[in-house]
Amino acid sequence: MNGARALIETLADAGVEVCFTNPGTSEMHFVAALDEVEPMRGILCLFEGGATGAADGYARMADRPAATLLHLGPGLGNGFANLHNARRAATPVVNIVGDHATYHKRYDAPLESDIDSVASACSTFVRRSTTTADVARDAADTVAAAMGSPRQVATLILPADVCWSDAPGPVEPTPPVPPGAVADSLVAEVCSALSTPGAVLLVGGRTMREAGLVAAARVVAATGARLFSETFPARHERGAGLPSVERLAYLAEFAQMQLDGATHLVAVDTPAPVSFFAYPDKASVLTPEGCEVTTVDTTVDPVALLEAVATALDAPGDVAVASPARPDRPTGELTSESVAQAIAAQLPDRAIVVDEANTSGLFLPGATAGGPRHDWLCLTGGAIGIGMPLATGAAVACPDRKVLSLEADGSAMYTMQCLWTQARERRDVVTVVFANHSYAVLNMELNRVGAETIGPKARRMLDLTGPDLDFVALARGMGVKASRALTAEDFNEQLEAALAERGPVLIEAVIPPLGL
Amino acid sequence: MNGARALIETLADAGVEVCFTNPGTSEMHFVAALDEVEPMRGILCLFEGGATGAADGYARMADRPAATLLHLGPGLGNGFANLHNARRAATPVVNIVGDHATYHKRYDAPLESDIDSVASACSTFVRRSTTTADVARDAADTVAAAMGSPRQVATLILPADVCWSDAPGPVEPTPPVPPGAVADSLVAEVCSALSTPGAVLLVGGRTMREAGLVAAARVVAATGARLFSETFPARHERGAGLPSVERLAYLAEFAQMQLDGATHLVAVDTPAPVSFFAYPDKASVLTPEGCEVTTVDTTVDPVALLEAVATALDAPGDVAVASPARPDRPTGELTSESVAQAIAAQLPDRAIVVDEANTSGLFLPGATAGGPRHDWLCLTGGAIGIGMPLATGAAVACPDRKVLSLEADGSAMYTMQCLWTQARERRDVVTVVFANHSYAVLNMELNRVGAETIGPKARRMLDLTGPDLDFVALARGMGVKASRALTAEDFNEQLEAALAERGPVLIEAVIPPLGL
């Protein structure tokens, strides 16, 4: 067998069974070998940013990595933004980047570029496979790196001749590095810190699922510490029956208000809270002056840590959970608030909500807090264009669950090609585009950064009018059913029909910009 | 004034008057300052790959750079592929990448990434501005680097606080490094090489415009050397009245046939010819064994070199030029060949043709060779997704000329957001999408790379069906008039109407894949 087949068999044996790809000539042996390895599924994306974001969404839901297959440096560049988001989400991704044959690189052919440098900027593990003898082991090591502690984006650079030459065959999976043990001294330190008056527990990452949230709720019940979560969790299990946690606000001023009075903050599986951006005369660090901050090494299992702390505190097992609550269907004007209400009124059980609604999504978390149990996936790294890819990957991972893909119009224009992949793969994704015809967050930020004069040229860089985007036409152009809602009643009805449908549907919700 | 204004005034004084952008929060002071500097024009792109490709197209036609304005590492990542193409085209681009405030970087906020490494992979000059005192000089130096010898993509990394702090004001332009003098010894070496029996002159880059082509034609007339051009020139002036030059074929086997018998090849403003990709058991180097190759330092003015060689050879001033010739309008079946014929039949005078038609474009150069004088812009770096951005930028640079944007359907799906920018800016771009519903080049390459078994999973990664893409709907969704042609008669009529229109129009030409 050739290197490509040995590689793909090794991936499949290690549990990697989906490859999101937009291949090129240097990847043709990999593509040809797909048919030789039954468990490996190839899913075509029409742009590499779709492939990398889909791999992120898949792994957030499947708890095992998908592979990507990208075409040399430019393909990696196209996938970079969503690999950046996956890196920030600590998602395991096996990021495979094809390259010229080893002996061809020195000729500096037109597609030659420094793949290694780009990979190192979005990926904490980078392996370049140099001979067919090693390619299977390189693949196994890349999967292990992705599934290590913490999980990560792991890149394998794959020269064409390493794929096409004869290989000895696949290898057994490399065991990933397990999480570090929870040291008694760490448990004691966290217990002590959280027992301080004014203490705050900040949770994120892997603690945002049921076991972590229950442990966190027990810990704060026992200590009296206040509980917050990071602003943009990768995957948050929520809804009626689960402990609630208030997210730190995106706006630094609001986050500072939330953290007002904090004396000691313990951050578990999330960094110490800092402002998303710097602003003139505003603080970068969000904790109050004098507040001590304890962060936990990301190699430690954060859920095990919280459970050990709860045990050490002898915390009661029962915790307060969100009560079931659903708003009524809204009537009248369609706004970001009534869309949120309408979504909450019909949220399906076990829905996967992908949230790239940005400013238009302000009311969504509140409206859905008491809904049926669901997963909420956020834009983790601030690079817009993640939503449609993430929804596509989540829908591939969970074919029996409804995916709600909530999109701001500005962000929707980034990686919209994924709608076609949703149609081709017949995935159950309902996309709602919040069409306010504006980069609303930037209009808000333009005021916040202290820019004094705001003229028409500047405003024109932040609005999406002239011409208006027609998302119904765009979706239909990629084979996705679509409709436009102008009132709350329209939206209720279209959402009900969309949720009853098998396969992707898009609703353009025409709303006014928030007066931010 | 603040740093942003000092920077933009400096750019405008140095002749940079257009900025293609998709900004974010860290760029808001730059955006706010646009209104304060009258000559600077901001053009919004809905995706950064559009901005970088448009800057390339603008500069290829304007002979001076546009600026980009990108949002941190992910924005640069999104723009990477077209910066790669611009680098390969030796296009001057002033690539501005916003960054976090200098003091904010150490907090590793969600959008933090290693911008410098990514920039160095697509840009030969990278400057990080570190204080407002220097930002204007940094900008002037970046423009000078872009306009140096050779021209290049020059990146300026611009922290937010460097923009918002008080600046001393703009500075005078930095003089770019002029081209190196043409040494007599080099002229003598080239004369001698080209006088060898079996000599070949290979031209590219800046020699592909009238002066260079005339000089090259004189040289080969005097020496008997054969003349070819690089495969994918950045800007080729052609049509009736100009010397013709045969391009080296993309397929290595064909290029080797063209170069068969070559004893000494002189490459002027282009590298020695190598295969685009490596293939099992095929050569990387395209010149025959034993053929000597002379390349010329890119700091030398290549047109001056060819003119000096012509003078030294005492070459006659008259050269053979292409005679006027237009095919008739085709009838019957619509194919890549009849589309080429139809375009040639109606090619407007001084048209700018952007060619990303890939395999479907095979017949275009032949059909248009005797057409009215025009410019032909190619995909220089092999990273698809350049066509619509390039067309947008060229149309901004040359508002009085028609742009014909010829797109393969697979490539069209990469950076289609540019259609919206064409509509907003009311640019005269006629886009033709060659809709063969296939990555036809990859179906061909899959056979060429020697992959033995080609199964249905592999084939599915290379075809664009299920669902079919509807480019008429996609264009209308972005405010661009569009129609679909199923026959040659349809296409003739729709093209005539499109060329008579002001503003962008798209024609989807439904054609069968080439039997390659």
mmCIF file of C-alpha atoms in Angstrom, chain A residues 99-110 112 161, chain B residues 88 271-272 274-275 278 284-285:
data_model
loop_
_atom_site.group_PDB
_atom_site.id
_atom_site.type_symbol
_atom_site.label_atom_id
_atom_site.label_comp_id
_atom_site.label_asym_id
_atom_site.label_seq_id
_atom_site.Cartn_x
_atom_site.Cartn_y
_atom_site.Cartn_z
ATOM 1 C CA ASP A 99 2.717 19.961 0.421
ATOM 2 C CA HIS A 100 4.859 19.579 -2.658
ATOM 3 C CA ALA A 101 6.911 16.412 -2.969
ATOM 4 C CA THR A 102 10.018 16.616 -0.770
ATOM 5 C CA TYR A 103 12.396 16.853 -3.721
ATOM 6 C CA HIS A 104 10.214 19.443 -5.514
ATOM 7 C CA LYS A 105 10.270 22.080 -2.766
ATOM 8 C CA ARG A 106 13.677 23.434 -3.677
ATOM 9 C CA TYR A 107 12.407 24.605 -7.074
ATOM 10 C CA ASP A 108 10.171 27.224 -5.473
ATOM 11 C CA ALA A 109 7.222 26.352 -7.736
ATOM 12 C CA PRO A 110 4.366 28.890 -7.758
ATOM 13 C CA GLU A 112 5.545 27.047 -2.591
ATOM 14 C CA ASP A 161 5.644 11.835 -2.452
ATOM 15 C CA ARG B 88 4.233 35.654 -6.937
ATOM 16 C CA PRO B 271 12.401 32.012 -12.658
ATOM 17 C CA ALA B 272 13.787 29.034 -14.530
ATOM 18 C CA VAL B 274 9.749 24.147 -13.260
ATOM 19 C CA SER B 275 6.707 21.936 -13.076
ATOM 20 C CA ALA B 278 5.601 17.080 -8.835
ATOM 21 C CA SER B 284 10.467 18.827 -11.865
ATOM 22 C CA VAL B 285 12.780 20.798 -14.154
#
